Short mmCIF file of C-alpha atoms and ligand atoms in Angstrom, two decimals:
data_model
loop_
_atom_site.label_atom_id
_atom_site.label_comp_id
_atom_site.label_asym_id
_atom_site.label_seq_id
_atom_site.Cartn_x
_atom_site.Cartn_y
_atom_site.Cartn_z
CA MET A 1 -3.75 -3.42 0.26
CA ASN A 2 -6.74 -5.16 -1.30
CA GLU A 3 -8.84 -2.16 -0.32
CA TYR A 4 -6.43 0.17 -2.14
CA ASP A 5 -6.35 -2.19 -5.14
CA SER A 6 -10.17 -2.40 -5.23
CA ASP A 7 -10.46 1.40 -5.26
CA ARG A 8 -7.94 1.62 -8.10
CA ILE A 9 -9.79 -1.10 -10.04
CA LEU A 10 -12.91 1.10 -9.78
CA ASP A 11 -10.92 4.06 -11.13
CA LEU A 12 -9.76 1.85 -14.04
CA VAL A 13 -13.09 0.32 -15.10
CA LYS A 14 -14.77 3.74 -15.37
CA LYS A 15 -12.74 4.13 -18.57
CA VAL A 16 -14.74 1.34 -20.20
CA GLY A 17 -18.08 2.52 -18.89
CA TYR A 18 -18.45 0.52 -15.67
CA PHE A 19 -19.40 2.09 -12.32
CA PRO A 20 -19.79 0.72 -8.81
CA THR A 21 -23.29 -0.33 -7.78
CA LYS A 22 -24.96 -1.55 -4.63
CA ASN A 23 -27.61 -3.27 -6.73
CA VAL A 24 -26.09 -6.74 -6.82
CA LEU A 25 -28.90 -8.21 -8.91
CA GLU A 26 -28.61 -5.78 -11.79
CA THR A 27 -24.84 -5.65 -12.12
CA ASP A 28 -23.16 -6.42 -15.45
CA CYS A 29 -19.82 -7.37 -13.98
CA TYR A 30 -18.58 -8.84 -10.72
CA ILE A 31 -14.96 -8.48 -9.65
CA LEU A 32 -14.06 -10.59 -6.63
CA ASN A 33 -10.78 -9.27 -5.23
CA THR A 34 -9.33 -12.04 -3.11
CA CYS A 35 -6.79 -12.75 -0.36
CA HIS A 36 -4.81 -15.97 -0.04
CA ILE A 37 -2.94 -15.41 3.20
CA ARG A 38 -4.72 -18.16 5.14
CA GLU A 39 -6.75 -21.23 4.22
CA LYS A 40 -10.48 -20.95 3.49
CA ALA A 41 -9.99 -17.92 1.20
CA THR A 42 -10.30 -20.10 -1.89
CA GLU A 43 -13.42 -21.85 -0.62
CA LYS A 44 -14.94 -18.47 0.21
CA VAL A 45 -14.47 -17.46 -3.43
CA TYR A 46 -16.31 -20.57 -4.67
CA ASP A 47 -19.09 -19.93 -2.12
CA ASP A 48 -19.44 -16.40 -3.50
CA ILE A 49 -19.50 -17.70 -7.07
CA GLY A 50 -22.26 -20.15 -6.06
CA ARG A 51 -24.30 -17.27 -4.62
CA ILE A 52 -23.84 -15.14 -7.75
CA LYS A 53 -24.85 -18.06 -10.00
CA LYS A 54 -28.01 -18.56 -7.94
CA LYS A 55 -28.92 -14.87 -8.12
CA PHE A 56 -28.52 -14.83 -11.91
CA ARG A 57 -30.16 -18.18 -12.65
CA ASP A 58 -32.94 -16.55 -14.70
CA LYS A 59 -31.00 -13.52 -15.87
CA LYS A 60 -28.21 -12.66 -18.29
CA LYS A 61 -24.93 -13.93 -16.85
CA PRO A 62 -22.73 -11.09 -15.57
CA ILE A 63 -19.03 -10.96 -16.41
CA LEU A 64 -17.17 -12.57 -13.50
CA LEU A 65 -13.52 -11.75 -12.83
CA ILE A 66 -11.43 -13.10 -9.97
CA THR A 67 -8.58 -10.80 -9.01
CA GLY A 68 -6.00 -10.76 -6.21
CA CYS A 69 -3.82 -13.44 -4.68
CA VAL A 70 -6.22 -16.41 -4.95
CA ALA A 71 -6.38 -15.72 -8.70
CA GLN A 72 -2.56 -15.59 -8.80
CA ALA A 73 -2.09 -18.79 -6.83
CA GLU A 74 -4.82 -20.89 -8.42
CA SER A 75 -5.06 -19.28 -11.90
CA SER A 76 -5.85 -21.97 -14.50
CA GLU A 77 -7.21 -24.35 -11.84
CA MET A 78 -9.95 -21.80 -11.14
CA LEU A 79 -10.92 -21.51 -14.79
CA GLU A 80 -11.10 -25.31 -14.93
CA ARG A 81 -13.11 -25.67 -11.73
CA SER A 82 -15.77 -23.04 -12.45
CA LYS A 83 -16.90 -22.39 -16.00
CA TYR A 84 -18.80 -19.37 -14.64
CA ILE A 85 -15.48 -17.45 -14.24
CA ASP A 86 -14.52 -15.33 -17.26
CA GLY A 87 -11.08 -14.29 -16.16
CA VAL A 88 -8.43 -14.62 -13.44
CA ILE A 89 -6.16 -11.63 -12.97
CA GLY A 90 -3.23 -11.53 -10.54
CA PRO A 91 -2.49 -8.59 -8.24
CA GLN A 92 0.30 -7.32 -10.51
CA SER A 93 -1.83 -7.42 -13.66
CA TYR A 94 -5.01 -5.62 -12.66
CA HIS A 95 -4.18 -2.61 -14.85
CA SER A 96 -5.27 -4.90 -17.73
CA ILE A 97 -8.86 -5.20 -16.42
CA PRO A 98 -10.40 -2.63 -18.84
CA ASP A 99 -8.91 -4.56 -21.82
CA VAL A 100 -10.00 -7.88 -20.32
CA ILE A 101 -13.58 -6.62 -19.93
CA LYS A 102 -13.61 -5.43 -23.54
CA LYS A 103 -12.32 -8.83 -24.75
CA ILE A 104 -14.99 -10.67 -22.77
CA GLU A 105 -17.70 -8.32 -24.05
CA ASN A 106 -16.53 -9.24 -27.56
CA LYS A 107 -16.94 -12.94 -26.70
CA LYS A 108 -13.23 -13.68 -26.84
CA ASN A 109 -11.78 -16.57 -24.84
CA LYS A 110 -11.46 -16.78 -21.08
CA VAL A 111 -8.60 -14.69 -19.75
CA ASN A 112 -5.74 -15.82 -17.51
CA ASN A 113 -3.58 -12.83 -16.70
CA THR A 114 -1.16 -13.61 -13.90
CA GLU A 115 2.08 -12.01 -15.04
CA PHE A 116 4.18 -9.96 -12.62
CA ASP A 117 3.93 -6.67 -14.58
CA VAL A 118 4.42 -4.46 -11.54
CA VAL A 119 6.32 -1.63 -13.29
CA GLU A 120 3.78 -1.57 -16.11
CA LYS A 121 0.96 -1.69 -13.57
CA PHE A 122 2.07 1.43 -11.71
CA ASP A 123 2.93 3.25 -14.96
CA LYS A 124 -0.61 2.61 -16.14
CA LEU A 125 -2.18 3.50 -12.78
CA ASN A 126 -0.14 6.68 -12.68
CA SER A 127 -1.93 7.93 -15.78
CA ILE A 128 -5.33 7.45 -14.11
CA PRO A 129 -6.14 9.95 -11.34
CA ASN A 130 -6.79 8.47 -7.91
CA LYS A 131 -10.36 9.63 -7.25
CA ASN A 132 -10.45 8.39 -3.68
CA SER A 133 -11.75 11.13 -1.41
CA LYS A 134 -11.92 9.26 1.88
CA ILE A 135 -10.71 11.25 4.90
CA SER A 136 -8.28 8.40 5.58
CA SER A 137 -6.77 7.00 2.38
CA PHE A 138 -4.41 4.18 1.59
CA LEU A 139 -1.49 4.75 -0.75
CA THR A 140 0.59 1.81 -1.95
CA ILE A 141 4.29 2.68 -2.08
CA GLN A 142 5.85 -0.78 -2.17
CA GLU A 143 4.75 -4.24 -3.14
CA GLY A 144 5.96 -7.80 -2.94
CA CYS A 145 8.48 -9.44 -0.70
CA ASP A 146 11.96 -10.97 -0.87
CA LYS A 147 12.01 -12.23 2.73
CA PHE A 148 10.46 -15.67 2.20
CA CYS A 149 9.25 -16.39 5.72
CA HIS A 150 8.65 -20.12 5.66
CA PHE A 151 4.91 -19.85 6.36
CA CYS A 152 3.98 -17.11 3.90
CA VAL A 153 2.55 -17.07 0.36
CA VAL A 154 3.14 -13.37 -0.32
CA PRO A 155 6.49 -13.73 -2.17
CA TYR A 156 4.76 -16.20 -4.53
CA THR A 157 1.51 -14.28 -5.07
CA ARG A 158 2.65 -10.64 -5.03
CA GLY A 159 6.11 -11.36 -6.43
CA PRO A 160 9.48 -9.75 -5.63
CA GLU A 161 9.93 -6.45 -3.79
CA TYR A 162 9.21 -3.39 -5.88
CA SER A 163 9.27 0.25 -4.73
CA ARG A 164 7.35 2.89 -6.69
CA PRO A 165 9.28 5.98 -7.77
CA PHE A 166 9.31 8.72 -5.10
CA GLN A 167 7.79 11.40 -7.38
CA GLN A 168 5.00 9.06 -8.52
CA ILE A 169 3.99 8.51 -4.89
CA ILE A 170 4.18 12.21 -4.04
CA SER A 171 2.03 13.12 -7.01
CA GLU A 172 -0.61 10.55 -5.95
CA ALA A 173 -0.45 11.83 -2.35
CA LYS A 174 -1.09 15.37 -3.61
CA GLN A 175 -4.13 14.11 -5.56
CA LEU A 176 -5.51 12.48 -2.41
CA ILE A 177 -4.96 15.64 -0.37
CA ALA A 178 -6.63 17.73 -3.10
CA ASN A 179 -9.57 15.26 -2.99
CA GLY A 180 -9.93 15.98 0.74
CA SER A 181 -7.92 13.22 2.42
CA LYS A 182 -6.55 14.25 5.81
CA GLU A 183 -4.74 11.04 6.63
CA ILE A 184 -2.52 8.95 4.37
CA ILE A 185 -1.61 5.37 5.24
CA LEU A 186 1.46 4.33 3.28
CA LEU A 187 1.15 0.69 2.31
CA GLY A 188 3.41 -2.17 1.42
CA GLN A 189 3.81 -5.86 2.24
CA ASN A 190 7.16 -4.67 3.64
CA VAL A 191 6.50 -0.98 3.66
CA ASN A 192 9.70 -0.12 5.50
CA ALA A 193 11.79 -1.95 2.89
CA TYR A 194 10.84 0.96 0.58
CA ASN A 195 13.94 1.80 -1.45
CA HIS A 196 13.87 3.85 -4.62
CA LYS A 197 17.19 5.34 -5.75
CA LYS A 198 18.29 7.49 -2.82
CA TYR A 199 14.84 7.59 -1.22
CA ARG A 200 13.68 5.60 1.80
CA LEU A 201 10.40 5.48 3.71
CA SER A 202 11.66 8.18 6.10
CA ASP A 203 12.09 10.56 3.12
CA LEU A 204 8.47 10.04 2.09
CA ILE A 205 7.28 10.62 5.66
CA ASN A 206 9.40 13.78 6.01
CA GLU A 207 8.03 15.13 2.74
CA LEU A 208 4.37 14.41 3.61
CA ASN A 209 4.90 15.87 7.08
CA SER A 210 5.44 19.28 5.47
CA TYR A 211 2.02 19.40 3.74
CA ASP A 212 -0.32 21.80 5.58
CA ASP A 213 -3.59 20.14 4.55
CA LEU A 214 -2.52 16.69 5.66
CA TYR A 215 -3.05 15.98 9.38
CA ARG A 216 -1.87 12.41 9.83
CA ILE A 217 0.56 9.86 8.40
CA ARG A 218 0.73 6.14 9.12
CA TYR A 219 2.56 3.26 7.46
CA THR A 220 1.98 -0.49 7.41
CA THR A 221 3.11 -3.29 7.44
CA SER A 222 6.67 -3.15 8.69
CA HIS A 223 9.21 -5.90 9.09
CA PRO A 224 11.43 -5.58 12.19
CA LYS A 225 14.55 -6.17 10.08
CA ASP A 226 13.88 -2.96 8.11
CA MET A 227 13.31 -0.65 11.12
CA THR A 228 16.33 1.49 10.28
CA ASP A 229 17.56 4.39 12.44
CA ASP A 230 16.35 7.07 9.97
CA LEU A 231 12.82 5.64 10.23
CA ILE A 232 13.01 5.42 14.01
CA GLU A 233 14.16 9.10 14.01
CA ALA A 234 11.10 10.05 11.95
CA HIS A 235 9.00 9.05 14.97
CA LYS A 236 10.74 11.85 16.86
CA ASN A 237 10.88 14.50 14.13
CA CYS A 238 7.59 14.16 12.27
CA ASN A 239 4.69 15.45 14.36
CA LYS A 240 2.12 14.07 11.89
CA LEU A 241 3.44 10.51 12.12
CA MET A 242 0.99 8.74 14.42
CA PRO A 243 2.35 7.12 17.60
CA LEU A 244 1.10 3.60 16.82
CA LEU A 245 3.38 1.16 15.06
CA HIS A 246 2.17 -2.17 13.76
CA LEU A 247 5.27 -4.34 14.06
CA PRO A 248 4.52 -8.03 13.50
CA VAL A 249 6.58 -10.35 15.67
CA GLN A 250 4.77 -13.70 15.06
CA SER A 251 6.33 -15.41 18.12
CA GLY A 252 8.11 -14.54 21.36
CA SER A 253 10.55 -17.43 20.95
CA SER A 254 13.84 -16.89 19.08
CA LYS A 255 13.86 -20.61 18.27
CA ILE A 256 10.53 -20.31 16.46
CA LEU A 257 11.55 -17.05 14.74
CA LYS A 258 14.55 -18.92 13.33
CA LEU A 259 12.37 -21.82 12.17
CA MET A 260 10.07 -19.25 10.53
CA ASN A 261 13.04 -17.64 8.76
CA ARG A 262 12.12 -14.23 10.23
CA LYS A 263 15.77 -13.04 10.08
CA HIS A 264 15.82 -11.54 13.60
CA ASN A 265 15.67 -12.81 17.16
CA ILE A 266 13.58 -11.61 20.07
CA GLU A 267 16.40 -9.54 21.61
CA GLU A 268 16.72 -7.57 18.37
CA TYR A 269 12.97 -7.01 18.32
CA LEU A 270 13.03 -5.70 21.90
CA GLU A 271 15.95 -3.42 21.04
CA ILE A 272 13.90 -1.81 18.24
CA ILE A 273 10.99 -1.23 20.62
CA LYS A 274 13.39 0.36 23.12
CA LYS A 275 14.85 2.71 20.49
CA LEU A 276 11.38 3.74 19.30
CA LYS A 277 10.25 4.49 22.85
CA LYS A 278 13.37 6.56 23.38
CA ASN A 279 12.50 8.61 20.30
CA ASN A 280 8.82 8.95 21.13
CA GLU A 281 7.69 8.32 24.70
CA PHE A 282 4.02 8.10 23.60
CA ILE A 283 4.48 5.35 21.04
CA LYS A 284 2.44 2.14 21.37
CA PHE A 285 2.52 -1.08 19.40
CA SER A 286 0.28 -3.60 17.73
CA SER A 287 1.39 -6.92 16.26
CA ASP A 288 0.64 -10.16 14.41
CA PHE A 289 1.10 -13.58 16.02
CA ILE A 290 1.07 -17.09 14.63
CA ILE A 291 0.09 -19.66 17.24
CA GLY A 292 1.01 -23.34 16.91
CA TYR A 293 3.77 -22.95 14.33
CA PRO A 294 5.43 -26.35 13.62
CA GLY A 295 7.95 -26.97 16.42
CA GLU A 296 6.26 -24.65 18.95
CA ASN A 297 6.32 -26.31 22.40
CA GLU A 298 4.90 -25.14 25.74
CA ASP A 299 8.08 -23.19 26.53
CA ASP A 300 7.99 -21.33 23.17
CA PHE A 301 4.32 -20.51 23.64
CA ASN A 302 4.97 -19.18 27.16
CA LYS A 303 7.63 -16.89 25.69
CA THR A 304 5.00 -15.48 23.33
CA LEU A 305 2.68 -14.88 26.30
CA SER A 306 5.50 -13.15 28.23
CA LEU A 307 6.24 -10.89 25.27
CA MET A 308 2.57 -9.95 25.04
CA LYS A 309 2.52 -9.07 28.75
CA ASP A 310 5.80 -7.13 28.58
CA ILE A 311 5.04 -4.96 25.55
CA LYS A 312 1.29 -4.70 26.18
CA PHE A 313 0.38 -4.53 22.50
CA ILE A 314 -2.81 -2.48 22.30
CA ASN A 315 -4.03 -4.57 19.39
CA SER A 316 -2.96 -7.99 18.25
CA PHE A 317 -3.98 -10.19 15.35
CA SER A 318 -3.48 -13.84 16.19
CA PHE A 319 -4.17 -16.89 14.09
CA ILE A 320 -3.37 -20.57 14.25
CA PHE A 321 -0.69 -21.54 11.73
CA SER A 322 -2.31 -22.32 8.40
CA PRO A 323 -0.17 -24.44 6.02
CA ARG A 324 -0.05 -22.72 2.64
CA PRO A 325 0.62 -24.86 -0.43
CA GLY A 326 4.08 -24.33 -1.90
CA THR A 327 5.63 -22.74 1.21
CA PRO A 328 8.47 -24.54 3.08
CA ALA A 329 6.44 -24.77 6.31
CA SER A 330 3.60 -26.59 4.57
CA ASN A 331 5.62 -29.81 4.68
CA LEU A 332 6.39 -29.65 8.41
CA LYS A 333 4.72 -31.70 11.12
CA THR A 334 1.93 -29.55 12.56
CA VAL A 335 1.18 -29.00 16.24
CA ASP A 336 -1.89 -30.95 17.39
CA THR A 337 -5.00 -28.90 16.41
CA GLU A 338 -6.58 -29.09 19.88
CA ILE A 339 -3.36 -27.84 21.48
CA SER A 340 -3.14 -24.96 19.00
CA LYS A 341 -6.78 -24.01 19.63
CA GLU A 342 -6.24 -24.05 23.39
CA ARG A 343 -3.10 -21.90 23.06
CA LEU A 344 -4.91 -19.42 20.83
CA LYS A 345 -7.70 -19.17 23.42
CA ILE A 346 -5.22 -18.47 26.22
CA PHE A 347 -3.32 -15.96 24.11
CA GLN A 348 -6.43 -14.08 23.02
CA LYS A 349 -7.77 -13.95 26.58
CA ILE A 350 -4.58 -12.25 27.75
CA SER A 351 -4.52 -9.96 24.73
CA ASP A 352 -8.17 -8.95 25.41
CA GLU A 353 -7.40 -8.24 29.07
CA ILE A 354 -4.49 -6.01 28.10
CA LYS A 355 -6.69 -4.18 25.62
CA GLU A 356 -9.44 -3.72 28.18
CA ASP A 357 -7.01 -2.36 30.81
CA TYR A 358 -5.67 0.06 28.24
CA ARG A 359 -9.16 1.20 27.25
CA LYS A 360 -10.27 1.63 30.88
CA LYS A 361 -7.43 4.10 31.34
CA LEU A 362 -8.79 6.22 28.49
CA ILE A 363 -12.08 6.92 30.30
CA ASN A 364 -12.50 10.62 31.16
CA LYS A 365 -9.31 11.40 29.23
CA LYS A 366 -9.00 13.76 26.30
CA THR A 367 -8.02 12.23 22.96
CA GLU A 368 -7.63 13.79 19.52
CA VAL A 369 -9.98 12.27 16.93
CA LEU A 370 -9.97 12.64 13.15
CA PHE A 371 -13.59 12.21 12.04
CA GLU A 372 -14.08 10.14 8.90
CA ASN A 373 -17.83 9.89 8.30
CA LYS A 374 -21.38 10.28 9.57
CA MET A 375 -22.93 6.98 10.59
CA LYS A 376 -25.85 5.74 8.52
CA ASN A 377 -29.25 7.06 9.68
CA GLN A 378 -27.84 8.40 12.96
CA GLU A 379 -26.64 11.73 14.29
CA LYS A 380 -23.33 10.12 15.14
CA TYR A 381 -19.86 10.49 13.68
CA PHE A 382 -17.13 7.89 13.33
CA GLY A 383 -13.45 8.73 13.65
CA ARG A 384 -10.14 7.41 14.94
CA ASP A 385 -7.83 8.59 17.66
CA LYS A 386 -4.06 8.79 17.16
CA TYR A 387 -3.72 5.10 18.11
CA GLY A 388 -6.18 3.99 15.45
CA ASN A 389 -8.96 3.29 17.99
CA SER A 390 -12.48 3.69 16.57
CA VAL A 391 -14.33 6.53 18.29
CA VAL A 392 -18.02 7.43 17.98
CA VAL A 393 -19.59 10.70 19.17
CA GLU A 394 -23.05 12.21 18.80
CA SER A 395 -23.21 15.54 16.99
CA LYS A 396 -25.73 17.64 15.14
CA ILE A 397 -22.86 19.47 13.45
CA ASP A 398 -20.98 17.86 10.53
CA LEU A 399 -17.66 16.67 11.94
CA THR A 400 -16.34 14.96 8.79
CA GLY A 401 -12.68 15.79 8.17
CA LYS A 402 -12.25 17.58 11.48
CA ASN A 403 -9.53 16.81 13.99
CA LEU A 404 -11.04 17.45 17.43
CA ASP A 405 -10.49 16.75 21.10
CA VAL A 406 -12.92 14.22 22.48
CA LYS A 407 -13.56 13.15 26.07
CA ILE A 408 -13.99 9.38 26.27
CA ASN A 409 -16.97 8.26 28.36
CA ASN A 410 -17.32 4.59 27.60
CA PHE A 411 -16.10 1.71 25.44
CA ASN A 412 -16.90 -1.75 24.16
CA ARG A 413 -14.64 -4.36 22.48
CA SER A 414 -14.36 -2.42 19.25
CA THR A 415 -15.26 1.21 19.89
CA LEU A 416 -14.69 4.13 22.25
CA PHE A 417 -17.65 6.45 22.87
CA GLY A 418 -17.18 10.09 23.75
CA GLU A 419 -18.21 13.71 23.47
CA ILE A 420 -16.58 16.74 21.88
CA PHE A 421 -14.92 19.17 24.28
CA LEU A 422 -17.15 22.23 24.50
CA ASN A 423 -14.52 24.82 23.54
CA LYS A 424 -13.76 22.80 20.38
CA ASN A 425 -17.49 22.52 19.67
CA ARG A 426 -17.63 26.30 19.35
CA GLU A 427 -14.83 26.10 16.81
CA VAL A 428 -16.78 23.45 14.89
CA ALA A 429 -19.90 25.62 14.88
CA ALA A 430 -17.83 28.53 13.65
N1 LIG B 1 4.98 -8.54 5.89
C1 LIG B 1 4.41 -8.56 7.19
C2 LIG B 1 5.45 -9.08 8.15
O1 LIG B 1 6.36 -9.73 7.75
O2 LIG B 1 5.29 -8.91 9.31
C3 LIG B 1 3.18 -9.43 7.29
C4 LIG B 1 2.33 -9.56 6.13
S1 LIG B 1 1.27 -10.96 6.14
C5 LIG B 1 0.46 -10.51 4.72
C6 LIG B 1 0.12 -10.62 7.44
C7 LIG B 1 0.10 -11.61 8.57
O3 LIG B 1 -0.55 -12.81 8.19
C8 LIG B 1 1.45 -12.08 9.07
O4 LIG B 1 2.06 -11.15 9.93
C9 LIG B 1 1.14 -13.38 9.77
O5 LIG B 1 0.89 -13.20 11.15
C10 LIG B 1 -0.15 -13.84 9.07
N2 LIG B 1 0.14 -15.05 8.27
C11 LIG B 1 0.80 -15.12 7.12
N3 LIG B 1 0.90 -16.40 6.69
C12 LIG B 1 0.27 -17.15 7.62
C13 LIG B 1 0.04 -18.54 7.77
N4 LIG B 1 0.49 -19.40 6.89
N5 LIG B 1 -0.65 -18.97 8.86
C14 LIG B 1 -1.12 -18.09 9.78
N6 LIG B 1 -0.92 -16.77 9.69
C15 LIG B 1 -0.24 -16.30 8.64
FE1 LIG B 2 5.24 -12.78 4.23
FE2 LIG B 2 5.88 -10.56 5.62
FE3 LIG B 2 7.49 -12.69 5.67
FE4 LIG B 2 7.28 -11.27 3.44
S1 LIG B 2 8.13 -10.58 5.42
S2 LIG B 2 7.30 -13.48 3.58
S3 LIG B 2 5.14 -10.68 3.51
S4 LIG B 2 5.38 -12.54 6.46
#
């Protein structure tokens, strides 16, 4: 979501004469868009500020704005701690950035803008065309969260659940398609909680599925509690909806899920997976895991390992529990750090083995790849298969924006390597 927000911030600042630059020494304004989901994010921001200060020691100070969830969570503390910062702007107030820049240019005071103006934000953004022309584009449809998992800062930094109006989203999707996007990834902290008047996420997917120039639809991140039957049905009826679902589970133990306030148990999670597989036999899953949550014992951890082995998630994001200030879990007794580290190591080893087995089976197989861009200084193109795997092929012909069959020859930890099927190559040349 920060990537989507950053792109929209760039669309906004153009109005007051600012443009993106790669020349970090000549820039007039820095905007650091931050994430607060785990520890260290705040320190990273101060490290970045230190680097900027050093670079500009003998030059005119650039405007420095901190945006995103660290700005929301730490607001006035940040302005106190670093005099170099000109403004802190929360994730629901970034539509005000052009005004903030103007104020700072006019030597007005430091700005602290951390209101939850989400309706105003999207109204404002709606009046500014989305200029993004990436082959695969993000599109925020929902923000915030009312679930209050005990470990998570999102409800405090992004605020309560808000769903954008259906027509507003469709009009932005049409802009992206007109700009050349071939894949749209619908975004939300709880994307499947989308609920605007009579419209649900399945309605948006059904609508997008009917657009000829759009090849692929994805959505992320979903909460298991909101995997309703209409959405599960969309995995059967919408041919453009990709067969990979990111469905965070956090733990394989119902006891831990309850302590986390996840609002479902492991049997319910497995039931959802079963229903999805029934609707689409090709569907695969990825997930998020928190290792060493307060109260997790050996038995709970083994349940997480068993779940991993049973579902065979093709991608998993696993982190040791990180206590976040202000959340209920931050006051709980933590699992011993060494034990958590050891568990994470075991978990990631198994997860890597599963991923490797899965990738081995792709060798010599045909897979459909949507190509996103040419790689820098190489005659190689980068794309993704239907399961979101990165694929690289060599080609003298421009493959950008094309959806082609590729034979996979090799792989490493992050990428599959392949070649275009000859018959398709002729099509490309044509
Ligand atoms: N809304 C999504 C859901 O409920 O599944 C997840 C969104 S959260 C922004 C992304 C991931 O960060 C979570 O799934 C969780 O695994 C991880 N996460 C959040 N808070 C964490 C914490 N305090 N410690 C470790 N990981 C955390
Ligand atoms: Fe955080 Fe997701 Fe839980 Fe909301 S549902 S509190 S975003 S982990």
